[in-house]
Short mmCIF file of C-alpha atoms in Angstrom, two decimals:
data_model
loop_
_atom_site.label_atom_id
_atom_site.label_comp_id
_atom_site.label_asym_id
_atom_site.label_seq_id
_atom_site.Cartn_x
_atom_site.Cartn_y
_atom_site.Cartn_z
CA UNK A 1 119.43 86.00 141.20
CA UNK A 2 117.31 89.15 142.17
CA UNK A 3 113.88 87.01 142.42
CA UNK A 4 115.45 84.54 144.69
CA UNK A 5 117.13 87.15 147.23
CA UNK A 6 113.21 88.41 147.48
CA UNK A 7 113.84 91.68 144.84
CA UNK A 8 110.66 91.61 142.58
CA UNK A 9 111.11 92.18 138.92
CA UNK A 10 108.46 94.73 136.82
CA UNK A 11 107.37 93.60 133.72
CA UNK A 12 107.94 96.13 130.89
CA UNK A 13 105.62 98.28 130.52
CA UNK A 14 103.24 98.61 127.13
CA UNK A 15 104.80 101.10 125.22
CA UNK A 16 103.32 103.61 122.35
CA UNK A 17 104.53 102.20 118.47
CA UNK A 18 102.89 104.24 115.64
CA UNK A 19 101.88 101.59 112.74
CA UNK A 20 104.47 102.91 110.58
CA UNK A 21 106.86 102.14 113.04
CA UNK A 22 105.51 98.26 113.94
CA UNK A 23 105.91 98.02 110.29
CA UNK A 24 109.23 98.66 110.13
CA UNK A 25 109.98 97.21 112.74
CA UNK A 26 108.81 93.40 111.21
CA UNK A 27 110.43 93.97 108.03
CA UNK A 28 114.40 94.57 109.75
CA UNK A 29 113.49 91.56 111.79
CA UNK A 30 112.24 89.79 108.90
CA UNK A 31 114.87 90.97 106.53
CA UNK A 32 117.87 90.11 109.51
CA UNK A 33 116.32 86.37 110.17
CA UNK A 34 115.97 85.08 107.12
CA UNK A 35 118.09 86.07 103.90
CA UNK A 36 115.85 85.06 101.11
CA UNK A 37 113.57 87.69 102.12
CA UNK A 38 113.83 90.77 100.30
CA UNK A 39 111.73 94.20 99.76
CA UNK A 40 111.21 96.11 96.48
CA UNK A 41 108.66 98.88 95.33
CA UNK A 42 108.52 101.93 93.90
CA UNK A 43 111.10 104.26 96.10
CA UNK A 44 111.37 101.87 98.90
CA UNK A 45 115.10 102.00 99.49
CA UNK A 46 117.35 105.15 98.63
CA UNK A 47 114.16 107.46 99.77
CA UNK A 48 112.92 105.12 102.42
CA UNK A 49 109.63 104.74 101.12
CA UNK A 50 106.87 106.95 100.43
CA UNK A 51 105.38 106.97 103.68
CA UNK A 52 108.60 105.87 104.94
CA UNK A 53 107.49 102.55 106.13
CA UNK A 54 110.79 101.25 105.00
CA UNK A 55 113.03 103.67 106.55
CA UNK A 56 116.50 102.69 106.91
CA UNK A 57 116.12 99.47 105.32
CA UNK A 58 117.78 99.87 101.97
CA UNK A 59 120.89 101.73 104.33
CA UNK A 60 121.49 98.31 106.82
CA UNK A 61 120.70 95.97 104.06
CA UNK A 62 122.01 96.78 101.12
CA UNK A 63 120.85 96.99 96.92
CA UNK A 64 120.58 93.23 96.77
CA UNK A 65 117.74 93.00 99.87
CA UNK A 66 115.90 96.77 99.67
CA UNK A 67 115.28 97.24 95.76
CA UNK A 68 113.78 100.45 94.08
CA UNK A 69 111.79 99.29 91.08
CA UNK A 70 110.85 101.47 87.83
CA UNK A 71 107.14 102.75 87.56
CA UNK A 72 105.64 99.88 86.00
CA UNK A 73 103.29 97.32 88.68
CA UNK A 74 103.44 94.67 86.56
CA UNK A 75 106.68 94.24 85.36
CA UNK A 76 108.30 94.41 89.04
CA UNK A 77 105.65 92.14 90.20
CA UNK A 78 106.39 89.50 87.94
CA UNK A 79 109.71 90.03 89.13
CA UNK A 80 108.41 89.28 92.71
CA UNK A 81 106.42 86.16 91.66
CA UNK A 82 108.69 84.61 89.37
CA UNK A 83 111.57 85.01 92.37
CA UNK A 84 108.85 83.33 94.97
CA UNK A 85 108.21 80.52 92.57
CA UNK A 86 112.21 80.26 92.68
CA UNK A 87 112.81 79.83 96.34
CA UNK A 88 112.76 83.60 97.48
CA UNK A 89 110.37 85.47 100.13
CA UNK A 90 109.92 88.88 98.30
CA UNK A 91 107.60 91.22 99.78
CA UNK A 92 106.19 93.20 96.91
CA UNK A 93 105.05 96.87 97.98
CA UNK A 94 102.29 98.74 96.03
CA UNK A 95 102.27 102.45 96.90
CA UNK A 96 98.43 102.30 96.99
CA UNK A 97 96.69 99.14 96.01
CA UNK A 98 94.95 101.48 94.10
CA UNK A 99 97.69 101.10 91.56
CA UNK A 100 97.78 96.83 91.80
CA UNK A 101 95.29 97.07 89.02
CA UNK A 102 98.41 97.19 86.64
CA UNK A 103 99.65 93.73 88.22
CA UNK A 104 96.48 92.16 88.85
CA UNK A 105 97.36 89.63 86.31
CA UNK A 106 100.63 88.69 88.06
CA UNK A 107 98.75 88.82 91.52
CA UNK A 108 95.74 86.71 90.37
CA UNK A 109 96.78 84.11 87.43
CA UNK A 110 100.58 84.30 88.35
CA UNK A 111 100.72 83.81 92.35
CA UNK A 112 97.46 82.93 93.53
CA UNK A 113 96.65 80.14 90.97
CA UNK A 114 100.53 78.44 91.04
CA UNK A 115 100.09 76.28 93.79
CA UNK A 116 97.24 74.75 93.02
CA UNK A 117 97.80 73.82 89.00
CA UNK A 118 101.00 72.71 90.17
CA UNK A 119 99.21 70.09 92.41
CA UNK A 120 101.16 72.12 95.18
CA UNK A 121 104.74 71.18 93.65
CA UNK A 122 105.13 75.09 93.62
CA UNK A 123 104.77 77.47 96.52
CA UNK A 124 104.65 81.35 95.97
CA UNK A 125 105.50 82.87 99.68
CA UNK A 126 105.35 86.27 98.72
CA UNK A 127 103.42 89.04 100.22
CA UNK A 128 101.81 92.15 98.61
CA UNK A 129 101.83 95.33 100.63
CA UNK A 130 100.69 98.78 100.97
CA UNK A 131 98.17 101.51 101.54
CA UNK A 132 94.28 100.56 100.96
CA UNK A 133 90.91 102.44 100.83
CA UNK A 134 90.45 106.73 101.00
CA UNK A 135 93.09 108.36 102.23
CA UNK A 136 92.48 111.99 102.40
CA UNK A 137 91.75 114.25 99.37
CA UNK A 138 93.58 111.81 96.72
CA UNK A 139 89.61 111.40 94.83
CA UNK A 140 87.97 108.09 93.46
CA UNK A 141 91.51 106.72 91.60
CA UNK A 142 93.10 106.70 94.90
CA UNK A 143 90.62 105.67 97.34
CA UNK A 144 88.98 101.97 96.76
CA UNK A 145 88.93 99.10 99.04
CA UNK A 146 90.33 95.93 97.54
CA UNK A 147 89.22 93.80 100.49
CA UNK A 148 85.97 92.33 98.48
CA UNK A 149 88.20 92.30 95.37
CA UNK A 150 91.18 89.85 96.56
CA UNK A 151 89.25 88.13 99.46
CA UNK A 152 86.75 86.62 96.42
CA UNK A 153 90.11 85.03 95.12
CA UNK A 154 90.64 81.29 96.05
CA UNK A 155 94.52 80.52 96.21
CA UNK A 156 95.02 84.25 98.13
CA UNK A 157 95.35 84.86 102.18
CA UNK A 158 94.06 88.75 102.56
CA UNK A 159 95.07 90.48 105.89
CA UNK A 160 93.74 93.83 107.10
CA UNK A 161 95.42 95.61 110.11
CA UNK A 162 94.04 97.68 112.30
CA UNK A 163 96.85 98.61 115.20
CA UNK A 164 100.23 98.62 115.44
CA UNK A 165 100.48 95.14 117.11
CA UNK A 166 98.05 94.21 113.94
CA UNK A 167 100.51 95.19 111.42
CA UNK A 168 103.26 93.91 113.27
CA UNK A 169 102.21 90.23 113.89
CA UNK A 170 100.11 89.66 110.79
CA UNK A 171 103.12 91.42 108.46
CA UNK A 172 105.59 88.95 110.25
CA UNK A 173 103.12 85.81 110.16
CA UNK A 174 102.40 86.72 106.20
CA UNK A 175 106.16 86.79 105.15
CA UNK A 176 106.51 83.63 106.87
CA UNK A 177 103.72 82.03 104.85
CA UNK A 178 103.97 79.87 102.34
CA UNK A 179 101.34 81.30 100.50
CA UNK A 180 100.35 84.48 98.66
CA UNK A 181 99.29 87.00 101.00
CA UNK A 182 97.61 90.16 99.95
CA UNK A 183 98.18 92.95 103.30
CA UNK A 184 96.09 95.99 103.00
CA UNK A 185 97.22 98.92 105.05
CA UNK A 186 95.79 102.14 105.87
CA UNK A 187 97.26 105.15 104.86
CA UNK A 188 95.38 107.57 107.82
CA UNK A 189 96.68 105.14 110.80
CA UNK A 190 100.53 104.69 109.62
CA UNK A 191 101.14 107.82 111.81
CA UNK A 192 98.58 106.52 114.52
CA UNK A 193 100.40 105.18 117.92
CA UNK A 194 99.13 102.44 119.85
CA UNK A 195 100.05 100.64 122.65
CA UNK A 196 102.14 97.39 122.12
CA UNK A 197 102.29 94.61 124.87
CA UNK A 198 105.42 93.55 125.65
CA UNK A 199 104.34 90.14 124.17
CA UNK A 200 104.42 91.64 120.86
CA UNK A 201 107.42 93.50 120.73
CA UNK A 202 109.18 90.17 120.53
CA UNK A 203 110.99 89.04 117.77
CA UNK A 204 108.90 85.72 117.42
CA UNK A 205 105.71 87.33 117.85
CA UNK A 206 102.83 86.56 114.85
CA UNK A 207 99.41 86.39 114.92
CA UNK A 208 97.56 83.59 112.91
CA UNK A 209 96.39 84.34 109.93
CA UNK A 210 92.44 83.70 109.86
CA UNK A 211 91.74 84.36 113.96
CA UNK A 212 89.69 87.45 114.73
CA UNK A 213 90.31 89.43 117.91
CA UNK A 214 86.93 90.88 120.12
CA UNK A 215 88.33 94.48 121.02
CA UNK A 216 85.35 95.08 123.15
CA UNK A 217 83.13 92.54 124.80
CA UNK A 218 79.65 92.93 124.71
CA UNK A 219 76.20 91.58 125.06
CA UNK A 220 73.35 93.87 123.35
CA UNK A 221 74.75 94.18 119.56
CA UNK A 222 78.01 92.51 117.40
CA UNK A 223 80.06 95.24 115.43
CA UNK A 224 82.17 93.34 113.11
CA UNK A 225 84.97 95.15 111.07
CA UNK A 226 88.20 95.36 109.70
CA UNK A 227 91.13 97.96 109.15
CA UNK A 228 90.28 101.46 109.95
CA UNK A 229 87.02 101.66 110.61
CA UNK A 230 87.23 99.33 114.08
CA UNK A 231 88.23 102.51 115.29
CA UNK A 232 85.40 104.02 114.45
CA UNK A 233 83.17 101.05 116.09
CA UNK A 234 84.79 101.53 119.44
CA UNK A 235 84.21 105.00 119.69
CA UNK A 236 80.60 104.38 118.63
CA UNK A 237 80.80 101.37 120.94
CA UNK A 238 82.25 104.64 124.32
CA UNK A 239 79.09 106.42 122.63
CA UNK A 240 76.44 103.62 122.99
CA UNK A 241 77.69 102.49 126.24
CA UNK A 242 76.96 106.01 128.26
CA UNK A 243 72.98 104.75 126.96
CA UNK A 244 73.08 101.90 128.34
CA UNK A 245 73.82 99.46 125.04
CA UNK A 246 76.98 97.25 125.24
CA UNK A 247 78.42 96.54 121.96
CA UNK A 248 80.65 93.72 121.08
CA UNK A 249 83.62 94.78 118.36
CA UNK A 250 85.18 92.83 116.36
CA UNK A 251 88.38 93.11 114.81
CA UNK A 252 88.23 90.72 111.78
CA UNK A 253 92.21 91.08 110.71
CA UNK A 254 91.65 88.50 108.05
CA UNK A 255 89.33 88.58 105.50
CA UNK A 256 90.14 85.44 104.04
CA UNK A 257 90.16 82.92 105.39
CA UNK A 258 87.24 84.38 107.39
CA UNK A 259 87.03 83.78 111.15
CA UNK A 260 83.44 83.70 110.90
CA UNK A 261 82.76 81.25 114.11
CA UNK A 262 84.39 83.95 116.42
CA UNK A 263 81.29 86.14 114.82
CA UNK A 264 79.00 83.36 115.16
CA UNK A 265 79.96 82.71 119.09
CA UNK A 266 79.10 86.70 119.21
CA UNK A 267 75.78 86.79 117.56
CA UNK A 268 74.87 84.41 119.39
CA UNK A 269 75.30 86.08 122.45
CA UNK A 270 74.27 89.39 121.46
CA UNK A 271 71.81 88.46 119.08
CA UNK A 272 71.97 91.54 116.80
CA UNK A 273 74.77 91.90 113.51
CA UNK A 274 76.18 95.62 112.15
CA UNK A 275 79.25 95.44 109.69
CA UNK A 276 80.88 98.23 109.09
CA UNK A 277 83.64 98.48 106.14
CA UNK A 278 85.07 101.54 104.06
CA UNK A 279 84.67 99.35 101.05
CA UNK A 280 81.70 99.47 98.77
CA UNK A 281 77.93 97.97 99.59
CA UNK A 282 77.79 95.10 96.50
CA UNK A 283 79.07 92.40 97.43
CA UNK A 284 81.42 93.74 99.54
CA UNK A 285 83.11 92.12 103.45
CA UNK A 286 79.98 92.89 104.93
CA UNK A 287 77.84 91.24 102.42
CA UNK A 288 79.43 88.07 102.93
CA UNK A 289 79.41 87.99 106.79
CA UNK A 290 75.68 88.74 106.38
CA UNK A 291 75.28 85.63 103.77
CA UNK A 292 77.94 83.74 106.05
CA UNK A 293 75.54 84.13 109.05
CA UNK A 294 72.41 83.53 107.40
CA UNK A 295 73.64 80.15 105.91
CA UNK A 296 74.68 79.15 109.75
CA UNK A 297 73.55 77.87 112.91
CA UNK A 298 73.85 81.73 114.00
CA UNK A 299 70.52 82.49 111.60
CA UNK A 300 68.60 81.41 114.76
CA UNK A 301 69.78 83.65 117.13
CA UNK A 302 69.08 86.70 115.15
CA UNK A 303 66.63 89.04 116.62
CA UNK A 304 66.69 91.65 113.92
CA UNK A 305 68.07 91.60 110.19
CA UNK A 306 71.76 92.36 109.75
CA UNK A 307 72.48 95.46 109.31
CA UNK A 308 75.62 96.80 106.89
CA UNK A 309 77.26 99.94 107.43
CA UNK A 310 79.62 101.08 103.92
CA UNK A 311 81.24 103.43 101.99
CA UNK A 312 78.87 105.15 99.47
CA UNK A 313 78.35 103.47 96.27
CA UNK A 314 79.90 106.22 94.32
CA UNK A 315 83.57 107.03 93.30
CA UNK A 316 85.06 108.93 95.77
CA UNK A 317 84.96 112.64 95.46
CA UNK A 318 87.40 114.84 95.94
CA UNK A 319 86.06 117.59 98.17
CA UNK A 320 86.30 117.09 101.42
CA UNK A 321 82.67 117.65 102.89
CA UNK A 322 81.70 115.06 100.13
CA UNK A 323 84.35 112.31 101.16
CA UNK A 324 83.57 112.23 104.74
CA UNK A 325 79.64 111.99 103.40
CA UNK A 326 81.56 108.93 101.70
CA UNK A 327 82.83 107.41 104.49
CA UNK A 328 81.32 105.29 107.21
CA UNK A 329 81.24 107.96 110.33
CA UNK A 330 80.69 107.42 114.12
CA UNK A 331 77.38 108.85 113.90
CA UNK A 332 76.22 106.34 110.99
CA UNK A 333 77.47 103.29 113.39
CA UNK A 334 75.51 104.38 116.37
CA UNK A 335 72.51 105.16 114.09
CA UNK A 336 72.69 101.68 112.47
CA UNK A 337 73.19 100.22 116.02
CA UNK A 338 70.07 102.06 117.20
CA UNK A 339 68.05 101.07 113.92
CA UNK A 340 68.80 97.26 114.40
CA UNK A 341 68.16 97.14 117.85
CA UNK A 342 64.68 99.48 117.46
CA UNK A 343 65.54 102.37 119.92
#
């Protein structure tokens, strides 16, 4: 009525949502449209979660939908799985993946195999959540990347976040899916705001699973990455761009499946490959975009070798001045970015 008597309507502006708060956000819709999903963990309901991603939750849904589990990973995950197999949608939070070692057998040989040696008579929707890679001063039994570890496992979809929108879309598309989906968060950005378009603060909003995102377009060098460390690539990327480089970022949010022809299309332009990952160099993300790209029609268009950008290959210390040595830094982008392109 206001459009047709000639009064123009704003859209909504973008507004700041921390990550912590975009995941919350997907789990009460989640939770509210469909009641075979359900959330349980280690404190997730009466004390909202340890990073209180779950906040108010176990309050507006109730002991039967928010569930605080014992200490023991592998017990409530077999919980999780066997309820998936059984027509449920649990979401199944790890307070650091770290600590998914104790379930791994459950993760692996219970959800991710199921489907397929049932000749797909059984799904397992159920998604496995929580904090992944260093945090800050937590040492080496706190601190790994399982991104290489779960994205070699066939049967598996792995997401990695990066923003808020991120979390929200891929945490809403994964509890959706009929598959196991492994999500690995990031401690350091739960508390990190970024601006949400008004597209995704709507209930229906997902993003595919398995579709990369270009953050930055570019045309001298391709920065691929994943999780926290994009960040870290588009501030190199501000850096670079003062000397005259343009970099191209990209955001992978999936590691598997691996949206390797959106990195193709870019090498192609660019002609030049960093990765950059928190994880460890053997066979880690970046090794297999490198392999990935060198097995493709991309191979050709490389002017330079690919260069891979990684967490040390060392267990994380715990003193500070050592784990930032540990951890892939602005400075070691632009230097890698600088080393591949020979300036």
């Amino acid at each position: 009525l206001l459009q047709r008597r000639g009064i123009r309507l704003s859209a909504p502006a973008p507004i700041q949502v921390t990550v912590r708060d975009a995941l919350n956000q997907a789990l009460d819709e989640e939770l509210e449209r469909d009641e075979r999903v359900f959330l349980l963990g280690e404190e997730v309901a009466q004390y909202d979660g340890a990073y209180k991603v779950s906040r108010g939750l176990w309050k507006k849904y109730g002991d039967k939908r928010v569930i605080d589990t014992p200490i023991s990973e592998m017990g409530f995950t077999g919980i999780a799985v066997g309820a998936a197999m059984a027509g449920l949608r649990p979401v199944c939070e790890f307070m650091t993946f770290n600590f998914s070692m104790q379930a791994i057998d459950q993760v692996i040989n219970s959800a991710a195999k199921t489907c397929y040696m049932s000749a797909g008579s059984i799904a397992v929707p159920i998604v496995f959540r929580g904090p992944n890679g260093a945090s800050a001063g937590v040492a080496a039994q706190h601190s790994q990347c399982f991104a290489a570890w779960y994205g070699h496992c066939p049967g598996l979809k792995v997401v990695s976040p990066w923003s808020s929108e991120d979390a929200r879309g891929l945490l809403k598309a994964s509890i959706r899916d009929d598959n196991p989906v492994v999500m690995l968060e990031n401690e350091l950005l739960y508390g990190v705001p970024f601006e949400m378009s008004e597209q995704a603060q709507s209930k229906d909003f997902v993003i595919p699973i398995g579709k990369a995102k270009i953050e930055r377009q570019g045309t001298h060098v391709t920065l691929v990455s994943h999780s926290r460390p994009v960040g870290h690539c588009l501030e190199a990327a501000a850096v670079l761009a003062k000397e005259g480089v343009e970099c191209e970022v990209i955001n992978l949010r999936t590691i598997r499946p691996m949206d390797i022809e959106t990195v193709e299309a870019s090498v192609v332009k660019t002609n030049h490959l960093v990765t950059v990952e928190g994880g460890w160099p053997q066979f880690g993300v970046g090794a297999e975009i490198c392999a990935r790209i060198m097995e493709g029609p991309a191979f050709n268009y490389l002017d330079a070798p690919a260069v891979r950008v990684t967490g040390a290959d060392v267990p994380m210390p715990y003193a500070k001045n050592l784990e930032d040595n540990c951890m892939p830094q602005v400075k070691d982008i632009i230097f890698a970015v600088k080393k591949t392109l020979n300036i």
